[in-house]
Tab-separated table of C-alpha atoms and ligand atoms in Angstrom:
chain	number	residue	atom	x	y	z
Z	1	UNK	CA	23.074	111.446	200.895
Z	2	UNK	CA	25.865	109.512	199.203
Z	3	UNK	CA	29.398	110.284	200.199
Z	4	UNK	CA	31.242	107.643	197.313
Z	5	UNK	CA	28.382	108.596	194.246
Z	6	UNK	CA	31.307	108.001	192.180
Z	7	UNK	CA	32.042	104.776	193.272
Z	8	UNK	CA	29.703	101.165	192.850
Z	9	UNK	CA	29.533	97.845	193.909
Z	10	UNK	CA	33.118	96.682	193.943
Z	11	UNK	CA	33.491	93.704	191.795
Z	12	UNK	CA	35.873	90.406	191.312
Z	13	UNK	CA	37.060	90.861	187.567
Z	14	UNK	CA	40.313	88.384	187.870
Z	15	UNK	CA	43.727	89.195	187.632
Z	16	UNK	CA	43.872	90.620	183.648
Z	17	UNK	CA	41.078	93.179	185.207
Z	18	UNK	CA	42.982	97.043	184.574
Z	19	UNK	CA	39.914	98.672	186.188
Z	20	UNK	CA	41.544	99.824	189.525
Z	21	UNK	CA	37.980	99.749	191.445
Z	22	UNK	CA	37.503	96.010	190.873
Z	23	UNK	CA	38.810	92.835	192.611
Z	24	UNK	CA	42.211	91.053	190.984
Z	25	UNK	CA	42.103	88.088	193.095
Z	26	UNK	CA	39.311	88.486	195.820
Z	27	UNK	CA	36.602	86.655	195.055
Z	28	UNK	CA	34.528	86.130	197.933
Z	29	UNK	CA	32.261	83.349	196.482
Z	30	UNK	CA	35.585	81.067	195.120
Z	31	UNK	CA	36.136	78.230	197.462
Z	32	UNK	CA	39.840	77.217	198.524
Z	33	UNK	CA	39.962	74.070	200.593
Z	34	UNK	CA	36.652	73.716	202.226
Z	35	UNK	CA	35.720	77.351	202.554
Z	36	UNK	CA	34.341	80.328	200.471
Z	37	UNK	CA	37.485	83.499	200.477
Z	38	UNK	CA	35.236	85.138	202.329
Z	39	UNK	CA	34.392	82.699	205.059
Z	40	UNK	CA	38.192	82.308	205.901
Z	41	UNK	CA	39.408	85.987	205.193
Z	42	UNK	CA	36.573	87.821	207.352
Z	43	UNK	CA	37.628	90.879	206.414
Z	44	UNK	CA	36.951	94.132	208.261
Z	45	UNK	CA	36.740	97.884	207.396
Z	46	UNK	CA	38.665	100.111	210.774
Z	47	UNK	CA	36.399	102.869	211.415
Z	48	UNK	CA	38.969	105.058	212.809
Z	49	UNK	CA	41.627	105.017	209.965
Z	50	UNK	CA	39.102	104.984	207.714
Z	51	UNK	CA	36.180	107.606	208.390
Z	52	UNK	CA	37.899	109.395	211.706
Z	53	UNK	CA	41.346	110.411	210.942
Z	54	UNK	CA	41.652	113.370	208.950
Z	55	UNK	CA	45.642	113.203	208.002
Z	56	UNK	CA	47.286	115.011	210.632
Z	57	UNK	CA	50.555	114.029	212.048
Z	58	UNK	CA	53.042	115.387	213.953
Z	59	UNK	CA	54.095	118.076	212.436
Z	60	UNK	CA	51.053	119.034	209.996
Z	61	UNK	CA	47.404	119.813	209.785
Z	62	UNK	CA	44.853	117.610	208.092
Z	63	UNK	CA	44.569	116.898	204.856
Z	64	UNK	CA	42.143	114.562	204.253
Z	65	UNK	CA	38.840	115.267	201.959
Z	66	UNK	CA	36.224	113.520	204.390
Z	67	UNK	CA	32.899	115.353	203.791
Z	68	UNK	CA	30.909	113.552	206.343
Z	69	UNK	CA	33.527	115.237	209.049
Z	70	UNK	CA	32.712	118.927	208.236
Z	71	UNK	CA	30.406	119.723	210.721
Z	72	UNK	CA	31.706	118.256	213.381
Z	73	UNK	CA	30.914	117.050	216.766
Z	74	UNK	CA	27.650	114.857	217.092
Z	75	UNK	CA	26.917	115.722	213.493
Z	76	UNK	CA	29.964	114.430	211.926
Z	77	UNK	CA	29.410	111.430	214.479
Z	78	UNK	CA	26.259	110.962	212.978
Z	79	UNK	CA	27.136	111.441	208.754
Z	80	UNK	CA	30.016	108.759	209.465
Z	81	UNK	CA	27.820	106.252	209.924
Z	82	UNK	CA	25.753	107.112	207.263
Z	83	UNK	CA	29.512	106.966	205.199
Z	84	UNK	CA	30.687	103.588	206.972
Z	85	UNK	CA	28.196	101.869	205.580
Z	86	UNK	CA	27.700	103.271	201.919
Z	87	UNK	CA	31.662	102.289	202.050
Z	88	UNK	CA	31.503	98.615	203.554
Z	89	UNK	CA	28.158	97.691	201.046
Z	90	UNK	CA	30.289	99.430	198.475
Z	91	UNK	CA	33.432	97.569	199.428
Z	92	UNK	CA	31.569	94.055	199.937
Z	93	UNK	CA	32.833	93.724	203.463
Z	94	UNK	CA	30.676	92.001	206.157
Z	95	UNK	CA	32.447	93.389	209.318
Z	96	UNK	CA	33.663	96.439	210.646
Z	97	UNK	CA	35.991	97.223	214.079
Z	98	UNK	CA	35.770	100.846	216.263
Z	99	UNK	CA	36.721	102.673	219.633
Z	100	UNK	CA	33.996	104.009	221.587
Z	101	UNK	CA	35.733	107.612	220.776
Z	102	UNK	CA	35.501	107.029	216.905
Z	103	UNK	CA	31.886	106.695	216.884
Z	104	UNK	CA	30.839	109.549	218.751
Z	105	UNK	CA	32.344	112.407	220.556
Z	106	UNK	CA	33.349	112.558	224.369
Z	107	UNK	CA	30.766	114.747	226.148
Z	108	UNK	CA	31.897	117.321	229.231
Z	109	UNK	CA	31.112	114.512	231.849
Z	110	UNK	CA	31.457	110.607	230.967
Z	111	UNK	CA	27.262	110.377	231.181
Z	112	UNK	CA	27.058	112.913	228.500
Z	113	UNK	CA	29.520	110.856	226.355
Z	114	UNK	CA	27.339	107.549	227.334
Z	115	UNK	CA	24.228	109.747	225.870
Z	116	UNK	CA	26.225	110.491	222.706
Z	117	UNK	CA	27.249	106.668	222.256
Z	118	UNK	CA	23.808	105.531	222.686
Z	119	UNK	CA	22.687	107.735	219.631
Z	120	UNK	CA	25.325	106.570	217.802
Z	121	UNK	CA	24.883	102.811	218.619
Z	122	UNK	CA	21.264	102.860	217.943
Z	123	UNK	CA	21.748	104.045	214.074
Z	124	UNK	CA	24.621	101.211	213.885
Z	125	UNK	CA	22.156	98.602	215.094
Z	126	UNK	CA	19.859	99.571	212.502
Z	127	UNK	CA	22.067	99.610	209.632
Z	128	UNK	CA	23.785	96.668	210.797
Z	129	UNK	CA	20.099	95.007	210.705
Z	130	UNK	CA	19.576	96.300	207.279
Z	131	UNK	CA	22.843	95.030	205.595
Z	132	UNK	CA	23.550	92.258	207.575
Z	133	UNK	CA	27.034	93.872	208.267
Z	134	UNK	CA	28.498	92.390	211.161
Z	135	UNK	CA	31.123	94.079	214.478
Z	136	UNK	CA	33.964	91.794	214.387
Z	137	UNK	CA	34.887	93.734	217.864
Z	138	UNK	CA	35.058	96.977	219.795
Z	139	UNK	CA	37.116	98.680	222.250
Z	140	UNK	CA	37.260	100.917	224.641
Z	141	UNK	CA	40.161	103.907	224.257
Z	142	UNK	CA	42.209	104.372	227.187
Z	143	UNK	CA	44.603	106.386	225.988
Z	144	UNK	CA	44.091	109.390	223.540
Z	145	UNK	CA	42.503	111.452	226.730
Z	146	UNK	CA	45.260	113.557	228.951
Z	147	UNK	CA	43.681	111.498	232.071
Z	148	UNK	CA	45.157	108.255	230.626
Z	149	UNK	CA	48.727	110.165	230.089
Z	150	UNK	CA	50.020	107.911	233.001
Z	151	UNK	CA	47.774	104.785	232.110
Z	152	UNK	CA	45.062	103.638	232.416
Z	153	UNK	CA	44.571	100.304	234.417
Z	154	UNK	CA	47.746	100.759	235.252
Z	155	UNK	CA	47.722	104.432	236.396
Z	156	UNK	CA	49.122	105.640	239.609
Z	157	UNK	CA	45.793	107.142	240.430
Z	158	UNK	CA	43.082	104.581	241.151
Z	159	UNK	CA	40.823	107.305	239.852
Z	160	UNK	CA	41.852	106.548	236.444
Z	161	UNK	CA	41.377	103.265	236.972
Z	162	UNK	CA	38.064	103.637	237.697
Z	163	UNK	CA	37.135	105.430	235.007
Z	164	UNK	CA	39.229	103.024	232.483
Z	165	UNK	CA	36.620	100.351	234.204
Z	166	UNK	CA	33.943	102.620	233.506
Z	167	UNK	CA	34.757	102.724	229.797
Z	168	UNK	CA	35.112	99.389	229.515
Z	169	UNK	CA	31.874	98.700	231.368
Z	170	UNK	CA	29.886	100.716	228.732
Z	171	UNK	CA	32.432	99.082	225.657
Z	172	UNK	CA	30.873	95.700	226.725
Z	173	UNK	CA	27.479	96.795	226.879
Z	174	UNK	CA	27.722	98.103	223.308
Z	175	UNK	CA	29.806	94.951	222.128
Z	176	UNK	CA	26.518	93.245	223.953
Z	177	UNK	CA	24.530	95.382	222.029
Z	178	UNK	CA	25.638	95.219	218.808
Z	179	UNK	CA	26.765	91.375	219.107
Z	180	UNK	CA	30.267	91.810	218.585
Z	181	UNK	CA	32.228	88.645	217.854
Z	182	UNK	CA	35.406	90.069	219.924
Z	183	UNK	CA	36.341	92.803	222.527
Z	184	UNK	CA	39.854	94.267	222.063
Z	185	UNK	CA	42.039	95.748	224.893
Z	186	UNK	CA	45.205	97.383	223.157
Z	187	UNK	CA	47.887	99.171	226.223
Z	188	UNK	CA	49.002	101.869	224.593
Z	189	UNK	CA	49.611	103.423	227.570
Z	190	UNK	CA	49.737	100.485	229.794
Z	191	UNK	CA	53.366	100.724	230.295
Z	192	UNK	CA	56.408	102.364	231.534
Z	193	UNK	CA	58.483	106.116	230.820
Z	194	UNK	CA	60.989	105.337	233.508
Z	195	UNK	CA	61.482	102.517	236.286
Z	196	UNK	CA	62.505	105.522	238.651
Z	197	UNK	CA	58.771	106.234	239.548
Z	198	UNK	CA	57.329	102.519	238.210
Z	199	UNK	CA	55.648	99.963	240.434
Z	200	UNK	CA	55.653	97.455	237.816
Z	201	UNK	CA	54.689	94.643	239.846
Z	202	UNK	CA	52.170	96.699	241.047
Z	203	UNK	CA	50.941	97.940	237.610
Z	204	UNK	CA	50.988	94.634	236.227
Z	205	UNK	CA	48.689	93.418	239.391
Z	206	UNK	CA	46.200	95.684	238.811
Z	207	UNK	CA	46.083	95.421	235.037
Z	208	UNK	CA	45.382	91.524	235.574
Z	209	UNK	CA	42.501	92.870	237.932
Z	210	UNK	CA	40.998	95.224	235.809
Z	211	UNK	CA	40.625	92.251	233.260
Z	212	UNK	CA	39.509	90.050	235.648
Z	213	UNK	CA	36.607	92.451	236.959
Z	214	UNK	CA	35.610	92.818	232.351
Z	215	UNK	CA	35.547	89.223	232.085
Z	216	UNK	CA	32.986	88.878	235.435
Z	217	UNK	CA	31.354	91.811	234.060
Z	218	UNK	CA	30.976	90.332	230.523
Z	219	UNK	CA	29.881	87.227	232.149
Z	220	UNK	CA	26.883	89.132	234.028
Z	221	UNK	CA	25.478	90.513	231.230
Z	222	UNK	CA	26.123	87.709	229.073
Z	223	UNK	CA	28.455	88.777	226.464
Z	224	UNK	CA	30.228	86.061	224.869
Z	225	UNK	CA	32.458	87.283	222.440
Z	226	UNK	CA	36.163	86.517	222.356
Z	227	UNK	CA	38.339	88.696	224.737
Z	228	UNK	CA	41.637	89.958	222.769
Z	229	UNK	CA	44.750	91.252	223.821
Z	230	UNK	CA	46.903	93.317	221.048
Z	231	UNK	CA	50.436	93.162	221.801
Z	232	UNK	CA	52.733	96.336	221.078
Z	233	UNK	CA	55.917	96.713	222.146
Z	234	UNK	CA	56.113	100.729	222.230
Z	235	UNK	CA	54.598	103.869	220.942
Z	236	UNK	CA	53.128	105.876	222.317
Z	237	UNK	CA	54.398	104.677	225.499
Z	238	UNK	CA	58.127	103.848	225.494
Z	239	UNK	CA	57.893	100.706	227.044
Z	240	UNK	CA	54.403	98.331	226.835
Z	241	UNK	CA	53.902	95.808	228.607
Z	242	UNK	CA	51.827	93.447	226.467
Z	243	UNK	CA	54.810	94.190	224.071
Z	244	UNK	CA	54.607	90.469	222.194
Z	245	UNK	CA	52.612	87.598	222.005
Z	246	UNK	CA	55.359	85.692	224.183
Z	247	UNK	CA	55.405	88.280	226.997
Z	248	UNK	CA	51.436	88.447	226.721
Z	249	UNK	CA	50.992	84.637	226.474
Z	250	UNK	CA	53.100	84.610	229.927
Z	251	UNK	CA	50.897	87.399	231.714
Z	252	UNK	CA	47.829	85.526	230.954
Z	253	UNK	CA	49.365	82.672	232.380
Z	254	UNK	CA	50.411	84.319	235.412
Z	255	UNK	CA	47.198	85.841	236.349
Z	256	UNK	CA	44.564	82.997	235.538
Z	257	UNK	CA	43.490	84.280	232.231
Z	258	UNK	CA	45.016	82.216	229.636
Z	259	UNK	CA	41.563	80.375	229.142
Z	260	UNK	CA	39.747	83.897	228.723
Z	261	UNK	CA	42.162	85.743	226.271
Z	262	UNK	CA	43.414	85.307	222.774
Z	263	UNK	CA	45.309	88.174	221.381
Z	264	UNK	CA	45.188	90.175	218.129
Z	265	UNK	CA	48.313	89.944	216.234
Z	266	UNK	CA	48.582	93.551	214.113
Z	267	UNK	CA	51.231	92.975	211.476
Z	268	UNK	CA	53.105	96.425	212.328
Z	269	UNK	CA	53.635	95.817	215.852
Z	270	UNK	CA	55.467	92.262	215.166
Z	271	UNK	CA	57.697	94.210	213.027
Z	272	UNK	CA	58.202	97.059	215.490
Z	273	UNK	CA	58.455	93.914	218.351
Z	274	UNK	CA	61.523	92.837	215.991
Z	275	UNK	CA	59.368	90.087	214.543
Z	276	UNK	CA	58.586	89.016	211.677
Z	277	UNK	CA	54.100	89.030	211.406
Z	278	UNK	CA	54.173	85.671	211.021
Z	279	UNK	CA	56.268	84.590	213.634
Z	280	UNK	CA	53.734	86.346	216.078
Z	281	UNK	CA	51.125	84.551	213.847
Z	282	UNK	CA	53.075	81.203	214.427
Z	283	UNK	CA	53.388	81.733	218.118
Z	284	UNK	CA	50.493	82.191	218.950
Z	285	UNK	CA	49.401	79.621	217.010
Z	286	UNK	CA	51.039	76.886	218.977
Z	287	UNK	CA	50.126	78.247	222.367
Z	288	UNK	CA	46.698	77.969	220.829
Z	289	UNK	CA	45.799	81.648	221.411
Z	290	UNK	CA	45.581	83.348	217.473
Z	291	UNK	CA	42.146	85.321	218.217
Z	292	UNK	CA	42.203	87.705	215.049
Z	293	UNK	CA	44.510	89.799	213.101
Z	294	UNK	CA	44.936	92.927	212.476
Z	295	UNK	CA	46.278	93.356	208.894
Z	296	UNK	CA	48.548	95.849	207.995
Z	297	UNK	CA	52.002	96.450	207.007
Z	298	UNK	CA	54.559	98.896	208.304
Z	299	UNK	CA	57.606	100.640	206.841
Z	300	UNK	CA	60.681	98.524	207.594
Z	301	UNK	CA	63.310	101.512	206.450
Z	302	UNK	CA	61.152	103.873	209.650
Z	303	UNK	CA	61.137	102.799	213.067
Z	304	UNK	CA	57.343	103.977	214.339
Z	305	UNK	CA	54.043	102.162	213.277
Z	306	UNK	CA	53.115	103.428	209.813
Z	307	UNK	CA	49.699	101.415	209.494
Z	308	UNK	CA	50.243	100.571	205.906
Z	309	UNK	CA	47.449	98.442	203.747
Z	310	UNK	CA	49.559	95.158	203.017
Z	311	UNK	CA	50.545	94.947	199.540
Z	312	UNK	CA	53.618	92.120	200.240
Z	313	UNK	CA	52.144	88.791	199.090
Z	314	UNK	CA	55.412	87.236	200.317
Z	315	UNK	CA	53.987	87.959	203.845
Z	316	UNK	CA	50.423	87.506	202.856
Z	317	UNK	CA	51.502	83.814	201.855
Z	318	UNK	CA	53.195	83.071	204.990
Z	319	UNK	CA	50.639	84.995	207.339
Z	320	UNK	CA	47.683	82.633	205.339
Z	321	UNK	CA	49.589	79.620	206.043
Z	322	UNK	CA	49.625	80.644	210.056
Z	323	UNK	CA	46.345	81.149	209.554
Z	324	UNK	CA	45.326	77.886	207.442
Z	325	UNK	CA	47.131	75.958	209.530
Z	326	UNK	CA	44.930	77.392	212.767
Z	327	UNK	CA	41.713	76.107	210.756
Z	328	UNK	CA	41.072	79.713	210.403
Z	329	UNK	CA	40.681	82.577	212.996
Z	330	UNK	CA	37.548	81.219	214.341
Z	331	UNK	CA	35.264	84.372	215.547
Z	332	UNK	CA	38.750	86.618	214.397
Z	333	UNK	CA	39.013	88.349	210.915
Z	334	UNK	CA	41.297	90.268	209.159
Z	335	UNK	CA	40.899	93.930	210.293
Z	336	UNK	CA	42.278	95.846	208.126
Z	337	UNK	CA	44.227	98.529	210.888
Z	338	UNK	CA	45.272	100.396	208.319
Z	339	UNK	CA	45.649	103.376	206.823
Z	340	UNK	CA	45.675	105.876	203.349
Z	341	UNK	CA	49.259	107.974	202.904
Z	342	UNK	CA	48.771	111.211	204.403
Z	343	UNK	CA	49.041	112.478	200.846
Z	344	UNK	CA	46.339	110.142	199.348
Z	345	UNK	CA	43.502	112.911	200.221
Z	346	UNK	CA	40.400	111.931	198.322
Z	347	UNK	CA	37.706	109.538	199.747
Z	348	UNK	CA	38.246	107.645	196.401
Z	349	UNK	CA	41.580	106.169	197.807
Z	350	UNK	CA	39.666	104.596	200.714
Z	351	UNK	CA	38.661	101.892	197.896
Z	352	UNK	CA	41.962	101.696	196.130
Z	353	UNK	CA	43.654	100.776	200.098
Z	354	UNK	CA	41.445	98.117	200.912
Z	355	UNK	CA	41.218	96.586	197.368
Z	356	UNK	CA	44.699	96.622	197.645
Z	357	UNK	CA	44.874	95.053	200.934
Z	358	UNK	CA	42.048	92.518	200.072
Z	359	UNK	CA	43.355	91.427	197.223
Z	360	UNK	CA	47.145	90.672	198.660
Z	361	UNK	CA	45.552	88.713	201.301
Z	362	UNK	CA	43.243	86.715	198.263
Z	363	UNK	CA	46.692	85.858	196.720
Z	364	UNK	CA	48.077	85.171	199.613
Z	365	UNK	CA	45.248	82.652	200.761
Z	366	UNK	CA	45.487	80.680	197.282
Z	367	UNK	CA	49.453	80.718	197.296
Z	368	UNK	CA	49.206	79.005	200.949
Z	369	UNK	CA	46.801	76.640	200.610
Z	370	UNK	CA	48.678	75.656	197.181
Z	371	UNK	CA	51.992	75.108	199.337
Z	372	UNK	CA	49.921	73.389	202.083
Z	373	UNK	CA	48.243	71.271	199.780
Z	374	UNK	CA	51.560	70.063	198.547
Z	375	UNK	CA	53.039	69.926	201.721
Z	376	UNK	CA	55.743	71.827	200.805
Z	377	UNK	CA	57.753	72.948	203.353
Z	378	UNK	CA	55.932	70.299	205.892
Z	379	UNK	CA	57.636	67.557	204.482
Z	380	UNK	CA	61.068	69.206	204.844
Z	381	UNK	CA	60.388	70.174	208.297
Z	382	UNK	CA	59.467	66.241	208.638
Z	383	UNK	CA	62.612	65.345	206.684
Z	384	UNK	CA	64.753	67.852	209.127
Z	385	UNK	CA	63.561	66.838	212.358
Z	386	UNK	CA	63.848	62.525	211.105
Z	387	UNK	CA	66.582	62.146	213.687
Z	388	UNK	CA	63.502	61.929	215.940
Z	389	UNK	CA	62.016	59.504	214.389
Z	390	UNK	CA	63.387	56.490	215.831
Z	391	UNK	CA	66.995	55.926	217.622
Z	392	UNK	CA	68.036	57.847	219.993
Z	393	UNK	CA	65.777	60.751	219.106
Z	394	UNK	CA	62.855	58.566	219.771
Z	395	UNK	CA	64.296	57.740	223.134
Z	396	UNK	CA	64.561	61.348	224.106
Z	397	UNK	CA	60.469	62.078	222.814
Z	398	UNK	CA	59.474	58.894	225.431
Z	399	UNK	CA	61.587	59.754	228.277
Z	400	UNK	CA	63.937	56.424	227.743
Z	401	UNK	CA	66.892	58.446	228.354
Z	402	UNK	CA	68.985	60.238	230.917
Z	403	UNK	CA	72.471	62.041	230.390
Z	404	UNK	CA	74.691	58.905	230.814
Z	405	UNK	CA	72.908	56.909	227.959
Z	406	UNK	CA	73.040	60.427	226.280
Z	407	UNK	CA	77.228	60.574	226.519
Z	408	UNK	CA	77.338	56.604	225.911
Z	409	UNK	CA	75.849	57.447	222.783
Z	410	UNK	CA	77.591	60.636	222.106
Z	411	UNK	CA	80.942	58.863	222.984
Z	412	UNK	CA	80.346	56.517	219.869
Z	413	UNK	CA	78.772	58.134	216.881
Z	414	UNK	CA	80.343	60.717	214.310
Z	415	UNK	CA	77.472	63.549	214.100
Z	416	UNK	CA	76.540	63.866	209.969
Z	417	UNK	CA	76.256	67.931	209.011
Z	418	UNK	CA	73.008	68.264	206.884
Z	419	UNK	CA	72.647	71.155	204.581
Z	420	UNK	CA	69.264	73.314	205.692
Z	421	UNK	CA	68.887	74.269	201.871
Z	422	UNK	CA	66.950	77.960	202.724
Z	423	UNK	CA	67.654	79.294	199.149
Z	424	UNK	CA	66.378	76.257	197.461
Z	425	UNK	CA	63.422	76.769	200.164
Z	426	UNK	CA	62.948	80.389	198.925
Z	427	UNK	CA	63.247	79.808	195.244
Z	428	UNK	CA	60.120	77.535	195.468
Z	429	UNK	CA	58.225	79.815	197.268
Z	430	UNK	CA	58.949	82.412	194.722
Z	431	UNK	CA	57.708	79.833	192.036
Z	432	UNK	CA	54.537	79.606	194.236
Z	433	UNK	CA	53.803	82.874	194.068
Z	434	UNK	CA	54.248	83.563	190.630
Z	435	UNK	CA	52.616	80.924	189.376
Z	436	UNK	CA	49.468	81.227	191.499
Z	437	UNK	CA	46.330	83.302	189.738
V	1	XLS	C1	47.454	101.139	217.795
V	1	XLS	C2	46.578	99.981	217.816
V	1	XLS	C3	45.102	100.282	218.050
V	1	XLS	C4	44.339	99.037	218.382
V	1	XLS	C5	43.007	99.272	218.974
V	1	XLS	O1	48.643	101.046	217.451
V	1	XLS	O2	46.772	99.283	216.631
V	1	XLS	O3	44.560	100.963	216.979
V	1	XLS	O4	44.183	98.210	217.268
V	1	XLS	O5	43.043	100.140	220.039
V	2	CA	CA1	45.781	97.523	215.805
V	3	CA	CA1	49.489	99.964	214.332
């Protein structure tokens, strides 16, 4: 059965193209630089936003036409993936991201919902061996179920904890399975409601064992995907710990895992961090621990993670450059964590948010590589940062100095105010982007 018969192959038709269900600027076979767009942008459909959720929020029922949900349980479990990939041949992507729980329904006891993955899994291989579509990662889901209300690895009860592990254990088996470039661990509750009943030293002990046991575990079976950590700063848990790249970058350092773990950098938790995406991007970047991305674009005028498909190609451009400037995301992609308005019902609009996102990203790859190409703003970062270059700045990069030669020297020059020029700066990049097709 078809669930999109309305819909075909997606195409590139360029950017004078007014057929909505067609490519403006994705064209997967155009090389920029020394890559195809599709060998740097790796894009990937998310199986929960996309086939799972159903439209419900907090205050309303669902409202999403998904035909392949109606009968529910194992059923619907099944028809999804019989949907997921009619929609990513469709859609021309070549990977895909899920939690164990969007794939197939918990059972009553957790070997009953191992028997219900391992149907599910077995159709996925087989499709993914027929299309050639590819799992750019999995993870496990530690907190939708009331047991992880309190956490997961860092519950109170070591009972939870053990059956987090569990999860986990079976969530590397299928990402062994299915050969799945990354596994993702996202905290959502792995955090704090008060510090009257927290133990965070303890928590934040036994998180950093529960990833050490994965990683020995992944190493026994011989998975060797990329390990990810997703920083969020809050919601659904008021506090997170992994709640930016910096504060994640220094908990792998802390606990011996910085040479195991790259994190995921989701667009809408930068912002809700009080980031901009790319700064995450850029941090991570230079700490040399960008894994993959997880594009999508929240509302800046609401406070809470709206999951948006990115249609700025301001931020596009200055995410691609991050990127670029990484030499890619390696075994990361773009994952597009995102998803339709709760009033965009039909299965039709599945298409128009990832064209949408696709594209923005497309534009965004050609604007950057344009501006790296002409080294724009690198050479007035260079031209910024000159008074390094030789004098006393070069005395302070090799060490030749110590605070008395420092107040000799500030004791006899005049200091020279430079203008930083930003709106110069952000008229070019406008030019960029408007003149890039
Ligand atoms: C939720 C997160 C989640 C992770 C995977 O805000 O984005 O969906 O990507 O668990
Ligand atoms: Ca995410
Ligand atoms: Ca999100």
């Amino acid at each position: 059965m078809a669930y999109f018969s309305q819909v075909g192959n997606i195409q590139f038709e360029g950017k004078d193209s007014k057929n909505p269900l067609a490519f403006k600027y994705y064209d997967p076979n155009a090389v920029i630089g020394d890559k195809t767009m599709k060998e740097t942008l790796r894009f990937a459909v998310a199986y929960w936003h996309t086939f799972t959720m159903n439209g419900t929020d907090p205050f309303g029922d669902a409202t999403m036409i998904r035909p392949w949900n109606d009968r529910g349980g194992m059923e619907a479990a099944k028809a999804r993936v019989e949907a997921a990939f009619e929609f990513f041949n469709k859609l021309g992507v070549e990977y895909f991201t899920f939690h164990d729980i969007d794939i197939a329904p918990e059972g009553d006891t957790l070997r009953e919902t191992y028997k219900n993955l391992d149907v599910i899994v077995a159709r996925i291989k087989e499709l993914m061996k027929a299309t050639g579509i590819k799992l750019l990662w999995n993870t496990s889901n530690l907190f939708a179920h009331p047991r992880f209300m309190r956490g997961a690895a860092t519950s109170p009860d070591a009972d939870v904890f053990a059956y987090a592990a569990a999860k986990v254990k079976k969530g590397l088996e299928i990402a062994k399975e299915l050969e799945a470039e990354n596994f993702v661990f996202w905290g959502g509750r792995e955090g704090y409601e008060s510090l009257l009943f927290t133990d965070m030293k303890r928590e934040l002990d036994n998180l950093a064992r529960f990833y050490h046991m994965a990683l020995d575990y992944a190493k026994e079976i011989g998975f060797e995907g990329q390990f990810l950590i997703e920083p969020k700063p809050k919601e659904p848990m008021k506090h997170q710990y992994d709640y930016d790249v910096a504060s994640a970058y220094a908990f792998l350092q802390e606990y011996g895992l910085v040479d195991h773990f790259k994190v995921n950098i989701e667009a809408n938790h930068a912002t809700l961090a009080g980031h901009t995406f790319e700064h995450e991007l850029h941090y991570a970047r230079i700490h040399g621990i960008l894994g993959s991305v997880d594009a999508n674009q929240g509302d800046l005028l609401l406070g809470w993670d709206t999951d948006e498909f990115p249609y700025d190609i301001y931020t596009t451009t200055l995410a691609m450059m991050e990127i670029l400037k990484n030499g890619g995301l390696g075994k990361g992609g773009l994952n597009f964590d995102a998803k339709v308005r709760r009033t965009s019902i039909e299965p039709v609009d599945l298409f128009f948010g990832h064209i949408v996102g696709m594209d923005s990203f497309a534009l965004g790859l050609k604007v950057a590589h344009r501006l790296l190409e002409d080294r724009v703003l690198e050479s007035f970062i260079e031209e910024r940062y000159k008074s390094y270059s030789d004098g006393i700045g070069r005395e302070i990069l090799e060490g030749k100095t110590d605070f008395r030669r420092l107040e000799e020297h500030a004791m006899n020059t005049d200091i020279q105010y430079r203008s930083d020029r930003l709106e110069m700066l952000r008229g070019i990049l406008n030019q960029y982007i408007k003149e890039t097709e």
